[in-house]
mmCIF file of C-alpha atoms in Angstrom:
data_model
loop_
_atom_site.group_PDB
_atom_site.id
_atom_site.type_symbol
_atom_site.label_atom_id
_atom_site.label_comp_id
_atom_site.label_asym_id
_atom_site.label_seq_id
_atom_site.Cartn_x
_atom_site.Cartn_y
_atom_site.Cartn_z
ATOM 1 C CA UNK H 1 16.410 -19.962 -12.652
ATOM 2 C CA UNK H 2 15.599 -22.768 -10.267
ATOM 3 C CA UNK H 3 14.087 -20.020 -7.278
ATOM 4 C CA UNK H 4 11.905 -18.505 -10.066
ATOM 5 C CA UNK H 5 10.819 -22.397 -11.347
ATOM 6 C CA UNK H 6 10.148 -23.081 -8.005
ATOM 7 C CA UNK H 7 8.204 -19.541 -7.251
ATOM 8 C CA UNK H 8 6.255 -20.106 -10.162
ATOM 9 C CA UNK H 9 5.174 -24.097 -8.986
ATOM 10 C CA UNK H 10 4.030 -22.504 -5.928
ATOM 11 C CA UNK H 11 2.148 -20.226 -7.356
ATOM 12 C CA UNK H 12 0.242 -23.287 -9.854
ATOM 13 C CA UNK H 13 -0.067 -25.498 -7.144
ATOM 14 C CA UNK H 14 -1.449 -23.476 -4.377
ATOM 15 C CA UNK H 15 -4.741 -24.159 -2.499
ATOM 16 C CA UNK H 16 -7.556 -22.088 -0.841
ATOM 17 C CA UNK H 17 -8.476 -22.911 2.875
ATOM 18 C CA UNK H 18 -11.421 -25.019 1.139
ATOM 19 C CA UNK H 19 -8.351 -27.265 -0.532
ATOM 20 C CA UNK H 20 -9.428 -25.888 -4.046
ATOM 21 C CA UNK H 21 -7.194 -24.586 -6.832
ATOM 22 C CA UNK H 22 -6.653 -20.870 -6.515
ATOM 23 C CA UNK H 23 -8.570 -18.996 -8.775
ATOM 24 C CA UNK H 24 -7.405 -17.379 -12.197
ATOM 25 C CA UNK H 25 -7.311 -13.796 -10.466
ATOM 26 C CA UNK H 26 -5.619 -14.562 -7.283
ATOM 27 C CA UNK H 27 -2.795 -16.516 -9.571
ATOM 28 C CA UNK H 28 -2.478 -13.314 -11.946
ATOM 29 C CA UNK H 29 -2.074 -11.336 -8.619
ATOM 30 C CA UNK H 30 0.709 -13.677 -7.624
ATOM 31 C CA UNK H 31 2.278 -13.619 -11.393
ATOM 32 C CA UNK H 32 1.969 -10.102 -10.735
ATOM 33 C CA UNK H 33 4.439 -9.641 -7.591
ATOM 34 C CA UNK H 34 6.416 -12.403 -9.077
ATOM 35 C CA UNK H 35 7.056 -10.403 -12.351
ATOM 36 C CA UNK H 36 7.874 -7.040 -10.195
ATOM 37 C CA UNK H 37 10.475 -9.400 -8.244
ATOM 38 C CA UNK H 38 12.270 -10.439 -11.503
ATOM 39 C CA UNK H 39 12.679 -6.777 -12.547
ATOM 40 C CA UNK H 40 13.933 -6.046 -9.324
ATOM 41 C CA UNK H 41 16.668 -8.466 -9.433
ATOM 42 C CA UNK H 42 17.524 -7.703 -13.577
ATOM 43 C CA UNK H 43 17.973 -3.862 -12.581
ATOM 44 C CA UNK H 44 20.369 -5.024 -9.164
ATOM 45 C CA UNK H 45 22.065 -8.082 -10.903
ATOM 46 C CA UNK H 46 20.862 -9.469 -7.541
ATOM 47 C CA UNK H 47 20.386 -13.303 -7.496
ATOM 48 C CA UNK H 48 17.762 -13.918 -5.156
ATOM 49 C CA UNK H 49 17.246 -16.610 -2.894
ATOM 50 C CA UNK H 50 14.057 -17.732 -0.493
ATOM 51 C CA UNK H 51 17.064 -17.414 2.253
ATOM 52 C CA UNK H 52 17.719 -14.262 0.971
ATOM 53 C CA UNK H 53 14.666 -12.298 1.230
ATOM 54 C CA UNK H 54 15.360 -10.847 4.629
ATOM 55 C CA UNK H 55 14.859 -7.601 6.302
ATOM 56 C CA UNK H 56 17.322 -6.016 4.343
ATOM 57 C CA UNK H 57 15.503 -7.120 0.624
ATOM 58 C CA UNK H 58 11.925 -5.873 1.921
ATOM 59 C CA UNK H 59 13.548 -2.012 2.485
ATOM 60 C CA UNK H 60 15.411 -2.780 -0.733
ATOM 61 C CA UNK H 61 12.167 -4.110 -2.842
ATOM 62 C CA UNK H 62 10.234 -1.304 -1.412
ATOM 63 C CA UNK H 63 12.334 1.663 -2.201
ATOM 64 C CA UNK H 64 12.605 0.257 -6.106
ATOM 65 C CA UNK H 65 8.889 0.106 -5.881
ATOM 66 C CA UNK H 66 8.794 3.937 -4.217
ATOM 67 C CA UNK H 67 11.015 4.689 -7.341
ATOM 68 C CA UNK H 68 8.699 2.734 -9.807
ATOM 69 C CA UNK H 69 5.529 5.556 -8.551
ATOM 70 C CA UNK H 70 3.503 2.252 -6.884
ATOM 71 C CA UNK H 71 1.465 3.512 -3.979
ATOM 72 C CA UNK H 72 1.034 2.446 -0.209
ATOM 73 C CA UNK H 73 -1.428 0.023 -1.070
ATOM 74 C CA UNK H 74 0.049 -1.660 -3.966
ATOM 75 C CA UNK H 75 3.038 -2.078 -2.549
ATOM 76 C CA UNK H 76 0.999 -3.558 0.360
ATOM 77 C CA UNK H 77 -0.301 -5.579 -1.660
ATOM 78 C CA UNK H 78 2.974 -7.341 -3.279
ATOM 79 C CA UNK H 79 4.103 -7.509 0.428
ATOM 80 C CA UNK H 80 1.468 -9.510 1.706
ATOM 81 C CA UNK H 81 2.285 -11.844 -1.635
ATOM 82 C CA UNK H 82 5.637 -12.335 -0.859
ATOM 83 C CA UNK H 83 4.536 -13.110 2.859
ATOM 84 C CA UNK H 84 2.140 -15.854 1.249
ATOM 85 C CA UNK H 85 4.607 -17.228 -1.243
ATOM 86 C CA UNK H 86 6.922 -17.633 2.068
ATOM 87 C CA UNK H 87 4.323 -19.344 4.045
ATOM 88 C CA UNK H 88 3.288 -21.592 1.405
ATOM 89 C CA UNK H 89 7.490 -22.440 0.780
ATOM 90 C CA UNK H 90 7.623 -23.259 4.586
ATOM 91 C CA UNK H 91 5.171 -25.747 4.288
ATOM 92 C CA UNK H 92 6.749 -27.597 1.532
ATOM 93 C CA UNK H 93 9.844 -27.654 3.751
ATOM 94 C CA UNK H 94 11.711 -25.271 2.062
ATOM 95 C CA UNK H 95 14.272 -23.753 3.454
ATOM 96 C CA UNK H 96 13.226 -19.735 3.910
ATOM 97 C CA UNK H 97 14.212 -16.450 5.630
ATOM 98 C CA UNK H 98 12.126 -15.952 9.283
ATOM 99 C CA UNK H 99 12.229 -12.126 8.854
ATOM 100 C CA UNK H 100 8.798 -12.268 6.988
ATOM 101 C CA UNK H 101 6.943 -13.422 9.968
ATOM 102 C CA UNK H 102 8.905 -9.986 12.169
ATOM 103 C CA UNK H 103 6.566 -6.756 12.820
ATOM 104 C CA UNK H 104 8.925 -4.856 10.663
ATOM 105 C CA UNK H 105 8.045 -7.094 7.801
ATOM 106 C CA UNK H 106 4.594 -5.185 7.091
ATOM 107 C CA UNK H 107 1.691 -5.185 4.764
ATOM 108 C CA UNK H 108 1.496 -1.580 3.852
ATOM 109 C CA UNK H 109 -1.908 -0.638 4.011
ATOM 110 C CA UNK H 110 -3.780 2.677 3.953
ATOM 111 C CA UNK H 111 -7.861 2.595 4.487
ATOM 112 C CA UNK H 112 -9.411 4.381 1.260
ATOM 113 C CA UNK H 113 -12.291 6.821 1.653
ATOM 114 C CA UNK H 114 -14.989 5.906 1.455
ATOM 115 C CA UNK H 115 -16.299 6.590 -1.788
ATOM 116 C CA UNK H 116 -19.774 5.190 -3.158
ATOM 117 C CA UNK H 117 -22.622 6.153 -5.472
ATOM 118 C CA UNK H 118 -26.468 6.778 -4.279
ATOM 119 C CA UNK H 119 -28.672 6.034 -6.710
ATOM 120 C CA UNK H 120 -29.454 9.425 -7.907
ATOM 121 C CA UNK H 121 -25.854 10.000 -8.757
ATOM 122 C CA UNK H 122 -26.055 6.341 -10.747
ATOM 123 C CA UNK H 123 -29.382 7.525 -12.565
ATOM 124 C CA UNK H 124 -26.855 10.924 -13.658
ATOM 125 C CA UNK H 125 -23.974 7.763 -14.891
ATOM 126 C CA UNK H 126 -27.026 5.797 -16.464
ATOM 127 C CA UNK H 127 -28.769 9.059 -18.143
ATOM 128 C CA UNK H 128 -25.344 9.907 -19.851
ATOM 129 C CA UNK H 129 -25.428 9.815 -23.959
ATOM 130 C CA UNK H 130 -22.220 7.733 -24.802
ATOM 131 C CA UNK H 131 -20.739 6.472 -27.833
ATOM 132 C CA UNK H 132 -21.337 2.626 -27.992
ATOM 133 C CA UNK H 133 -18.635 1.684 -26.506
ATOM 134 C CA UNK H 134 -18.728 3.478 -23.754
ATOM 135 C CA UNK H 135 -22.065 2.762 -23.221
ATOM 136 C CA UNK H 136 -21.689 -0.914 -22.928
ATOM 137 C CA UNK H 137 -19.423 -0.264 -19.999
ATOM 138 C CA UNK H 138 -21.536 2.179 -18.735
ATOM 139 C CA UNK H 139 -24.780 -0.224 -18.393
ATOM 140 C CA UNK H 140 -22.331 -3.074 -17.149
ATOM 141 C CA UNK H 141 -21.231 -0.919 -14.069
ATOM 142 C CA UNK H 142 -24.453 0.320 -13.319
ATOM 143 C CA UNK H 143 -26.036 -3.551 -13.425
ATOM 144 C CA UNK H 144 -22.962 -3.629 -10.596
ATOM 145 C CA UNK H 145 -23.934 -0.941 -8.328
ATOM 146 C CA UNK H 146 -27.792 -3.296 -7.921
ATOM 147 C CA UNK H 147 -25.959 -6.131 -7.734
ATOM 148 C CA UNK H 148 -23.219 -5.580 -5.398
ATOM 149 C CA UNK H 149 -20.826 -8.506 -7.684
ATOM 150 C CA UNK H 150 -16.850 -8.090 -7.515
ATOM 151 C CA UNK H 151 -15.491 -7.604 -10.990
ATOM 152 C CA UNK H 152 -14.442 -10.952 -11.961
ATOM 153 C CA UNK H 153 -18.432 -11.771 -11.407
ATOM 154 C CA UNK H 154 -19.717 -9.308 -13.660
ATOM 155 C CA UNK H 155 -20.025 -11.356 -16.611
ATOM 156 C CA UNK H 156 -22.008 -13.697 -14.435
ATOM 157 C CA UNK H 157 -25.125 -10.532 -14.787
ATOM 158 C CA UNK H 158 -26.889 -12.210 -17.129
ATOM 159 C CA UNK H 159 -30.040 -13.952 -18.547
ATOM 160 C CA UNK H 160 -28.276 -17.626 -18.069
ATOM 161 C CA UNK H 161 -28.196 -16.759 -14.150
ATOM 162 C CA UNK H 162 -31.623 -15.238 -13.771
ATOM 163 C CA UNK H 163 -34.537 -18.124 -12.010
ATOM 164 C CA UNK H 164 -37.906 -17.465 -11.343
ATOM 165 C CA UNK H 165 -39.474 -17.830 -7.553
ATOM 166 C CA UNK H 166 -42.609 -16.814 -6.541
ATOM 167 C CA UNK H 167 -43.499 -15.337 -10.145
ATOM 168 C CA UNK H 168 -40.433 -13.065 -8.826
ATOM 169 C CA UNK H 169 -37.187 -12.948 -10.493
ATOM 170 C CA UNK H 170 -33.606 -13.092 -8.878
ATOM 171 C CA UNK H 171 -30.190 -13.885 -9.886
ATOM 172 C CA UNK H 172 -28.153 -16.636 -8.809
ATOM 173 C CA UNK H 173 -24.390 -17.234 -9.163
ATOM 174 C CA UNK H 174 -21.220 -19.036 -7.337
ATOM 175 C CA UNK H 175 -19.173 -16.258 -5.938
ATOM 176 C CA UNK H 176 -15.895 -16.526 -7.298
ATOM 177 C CA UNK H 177 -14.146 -15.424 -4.415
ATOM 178 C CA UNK H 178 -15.276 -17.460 -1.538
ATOM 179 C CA UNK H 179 -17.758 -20.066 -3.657
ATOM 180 C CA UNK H 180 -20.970 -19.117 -2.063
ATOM 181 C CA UNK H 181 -24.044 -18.575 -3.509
ATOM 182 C CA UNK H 182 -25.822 -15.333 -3.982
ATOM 183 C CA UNK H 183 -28.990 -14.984 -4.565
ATOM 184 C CA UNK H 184 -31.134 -11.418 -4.945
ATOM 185 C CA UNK H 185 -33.791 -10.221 -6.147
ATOM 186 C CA UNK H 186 -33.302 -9.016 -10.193
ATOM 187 C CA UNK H 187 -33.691 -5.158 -9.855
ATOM 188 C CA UNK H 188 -35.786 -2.835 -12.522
ATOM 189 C CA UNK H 189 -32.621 -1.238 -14.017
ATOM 190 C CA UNK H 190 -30.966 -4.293 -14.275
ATOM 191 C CA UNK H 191 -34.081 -6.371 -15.655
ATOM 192 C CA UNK H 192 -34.167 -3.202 -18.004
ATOM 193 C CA UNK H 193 -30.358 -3.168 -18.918
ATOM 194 C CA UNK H 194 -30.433 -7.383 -19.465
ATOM 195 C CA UNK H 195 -33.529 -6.796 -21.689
ATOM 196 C CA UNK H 196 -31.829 -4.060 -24.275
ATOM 197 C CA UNK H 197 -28.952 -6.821 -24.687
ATOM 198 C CA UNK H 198 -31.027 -9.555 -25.171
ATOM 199 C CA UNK H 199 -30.153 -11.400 -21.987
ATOM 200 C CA UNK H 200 -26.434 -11.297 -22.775
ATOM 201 C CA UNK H 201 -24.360 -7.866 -22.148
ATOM 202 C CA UNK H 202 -20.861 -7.280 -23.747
ATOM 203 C CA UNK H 203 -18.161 -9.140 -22.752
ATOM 204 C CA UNK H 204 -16.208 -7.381 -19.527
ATOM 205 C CA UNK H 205 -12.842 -5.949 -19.975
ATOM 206 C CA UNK H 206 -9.571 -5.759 -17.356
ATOM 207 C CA UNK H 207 -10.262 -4.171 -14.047
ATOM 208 C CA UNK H 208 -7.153 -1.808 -15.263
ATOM 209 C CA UNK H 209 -9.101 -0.801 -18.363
ATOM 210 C CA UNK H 210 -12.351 -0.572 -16.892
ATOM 211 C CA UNK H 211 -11.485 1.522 -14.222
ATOM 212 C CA UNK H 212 -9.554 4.170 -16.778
ATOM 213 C CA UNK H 213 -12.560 3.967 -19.049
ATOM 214 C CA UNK H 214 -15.036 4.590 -15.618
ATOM 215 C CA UNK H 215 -13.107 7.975 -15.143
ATOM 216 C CA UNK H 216 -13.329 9.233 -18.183
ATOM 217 C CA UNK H 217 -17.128 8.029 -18.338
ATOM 218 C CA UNK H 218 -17.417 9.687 -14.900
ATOM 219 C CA UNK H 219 -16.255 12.878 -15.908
ATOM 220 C CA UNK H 220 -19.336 14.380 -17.234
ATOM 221 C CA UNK H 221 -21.855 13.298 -15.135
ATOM 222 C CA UNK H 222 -21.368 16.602 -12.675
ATOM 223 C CA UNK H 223 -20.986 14.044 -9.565
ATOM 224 C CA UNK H 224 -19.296 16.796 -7.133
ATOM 225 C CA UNK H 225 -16.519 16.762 -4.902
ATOM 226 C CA UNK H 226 -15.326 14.445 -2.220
ATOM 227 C CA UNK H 227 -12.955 14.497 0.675
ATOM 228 C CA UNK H 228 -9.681 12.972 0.100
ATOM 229 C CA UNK H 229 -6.958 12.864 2.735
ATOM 230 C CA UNK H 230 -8.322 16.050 4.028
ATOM 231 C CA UNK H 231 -8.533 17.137 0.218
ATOM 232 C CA UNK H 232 -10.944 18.098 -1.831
ATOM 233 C CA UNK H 233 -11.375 16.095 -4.978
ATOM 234 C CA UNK H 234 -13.305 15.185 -8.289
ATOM 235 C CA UNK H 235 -15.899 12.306 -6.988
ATOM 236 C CA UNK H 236 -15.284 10.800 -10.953
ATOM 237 C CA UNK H 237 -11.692 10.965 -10.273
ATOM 238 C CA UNK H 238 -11.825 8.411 -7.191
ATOM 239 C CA UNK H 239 -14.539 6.130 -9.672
ATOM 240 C CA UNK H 240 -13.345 2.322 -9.519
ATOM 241 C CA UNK H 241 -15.147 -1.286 -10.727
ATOM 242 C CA UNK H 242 -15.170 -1.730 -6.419
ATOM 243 C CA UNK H 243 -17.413 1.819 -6.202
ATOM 244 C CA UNK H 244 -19.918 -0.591 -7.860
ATOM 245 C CA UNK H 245 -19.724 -3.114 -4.935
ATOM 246 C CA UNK H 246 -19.753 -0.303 -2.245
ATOM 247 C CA UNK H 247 -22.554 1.315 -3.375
ATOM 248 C CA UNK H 248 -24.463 -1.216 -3.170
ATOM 249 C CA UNK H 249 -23.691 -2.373 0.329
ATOM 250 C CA UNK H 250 -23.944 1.577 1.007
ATOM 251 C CA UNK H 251 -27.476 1.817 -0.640
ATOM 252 C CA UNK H 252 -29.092 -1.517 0.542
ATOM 253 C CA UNK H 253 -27.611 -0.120 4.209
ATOM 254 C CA UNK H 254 -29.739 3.303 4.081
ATOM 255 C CA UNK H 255 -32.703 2.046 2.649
ATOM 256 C CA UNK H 256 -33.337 0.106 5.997
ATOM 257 C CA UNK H 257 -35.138 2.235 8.732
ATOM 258 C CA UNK H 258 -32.813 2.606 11.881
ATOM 259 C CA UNK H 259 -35.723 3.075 13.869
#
């Protein structure tokens, strides 16, 4: 289908705001949305045009997604694709709907909790006995929570990234993301984690599997209860790969005096 073909070209050829290729994640992100579209128009034996996605498709699309169990921000989140993939069409001159740029056209979003780790309640995640498996993942998340990495950097927490300055040792890597570079001090735990893999820790799964594998590694390391929508909740239930980034910011945020 020639509106697919050219969705897909889009999606390949796309550059950042530094004129780069988009990365590998943003492009599955995009695939993602783009895949969710064609099921949409298989189950309506709707033939969809860039003209055609108007007002009318985006309270279409979004009840099939209501139907399909996707919550407020996932759907969000395919919303503000399609609102990208439009922009980007525009400025190759092709012809598109103007609804996506009306107030009615909206990114769904709903702000999480807050939800982040202090160190004792790592230490509980850390002191767990696992099977091997598990335990890789374990000591790869908690490496995350003192280093404060998204999840497509966490395979950069290794002994290939780690300099010496100062007879001190830090890691450095390029931020996937937005290219920078970070650089911070190697922490004990993780110094200690690096060490029992020789410099190398297991490969890093999916953020999908990870985050089911966090919950059920969670589970039994008697974190408490949070506040959920006014609801009380399992702290391991809300447990994501991002909890590793918050806590960090969280942590290196309290440990300053506010004095």
């Amino acid at each position: 289908d020639d509106f697919f073909s050219h969705w897909e070209h889009i999606i390949q050829t796309t550059k950042n705001a530094r004129g780069r290729p988009i990365t590998s994640g943003t492009i599955k992100s995009k695939k993602g949305t783009l895949t969710l579209i064609k099921e949409y128009c298989e189950k309506q034996k709707f033939k969809l045009t860039f003209q055609g996605i108007d007002i009318n498709f985006y309270h279409a699309f979004d009840a099939f997604m209501l139907l399909r169990g996707l919550n407020d921000n996932t759907r969000g989140k395919h919303f503000k694709e399609i609102k990208a993939i439009l922009r980007e069409a525009e400025d190759r001159d092709i012809p598109v709907n103007g609804s996506y740029r009306k107030k009615s056209f909206k990114v769904i979003r709903i702000q999480p909790d807050n939800v982040y780790l202090n160190e004792a309640e790592i230490r509980k995640i850390y002191d767990l006995t696992l099977t091997a498996a598990k335990s890789q993942l374990r000591d790869i998340f908690v490496m995350a929570c003192f280093v404060g990495a998204r999840h497509c950097d966490w395979n950069k927490i290794n002994s290939n990234n780690v300099i010496k300055e100062n007879s001190r040792e830090f890691l450095k890597y390029k931020d996937t993301k937005t290219g920078k570079i970070v650089h911070l001090p190697i922490h004990p735990v993780v110094k200690k984690i690096l060490t029992k893999y020789n410099g190398t820790p297991p490969a890093v799964i999916t953020n999908q599997k990870f985050n089911e594998a966090l919950k059920e590694i969670c589970r039994d390391a008697d974190l408490g209860n949070v506040t959920i929508d006014n609801t009380l909740q399992a702290k391991w239930r809300e447990i994501t790969t991002h909890t590793a980034r918050r806590s960090f910011a969280t942590n290196a945020y309290l440990s300053k005096s506010l004095d």
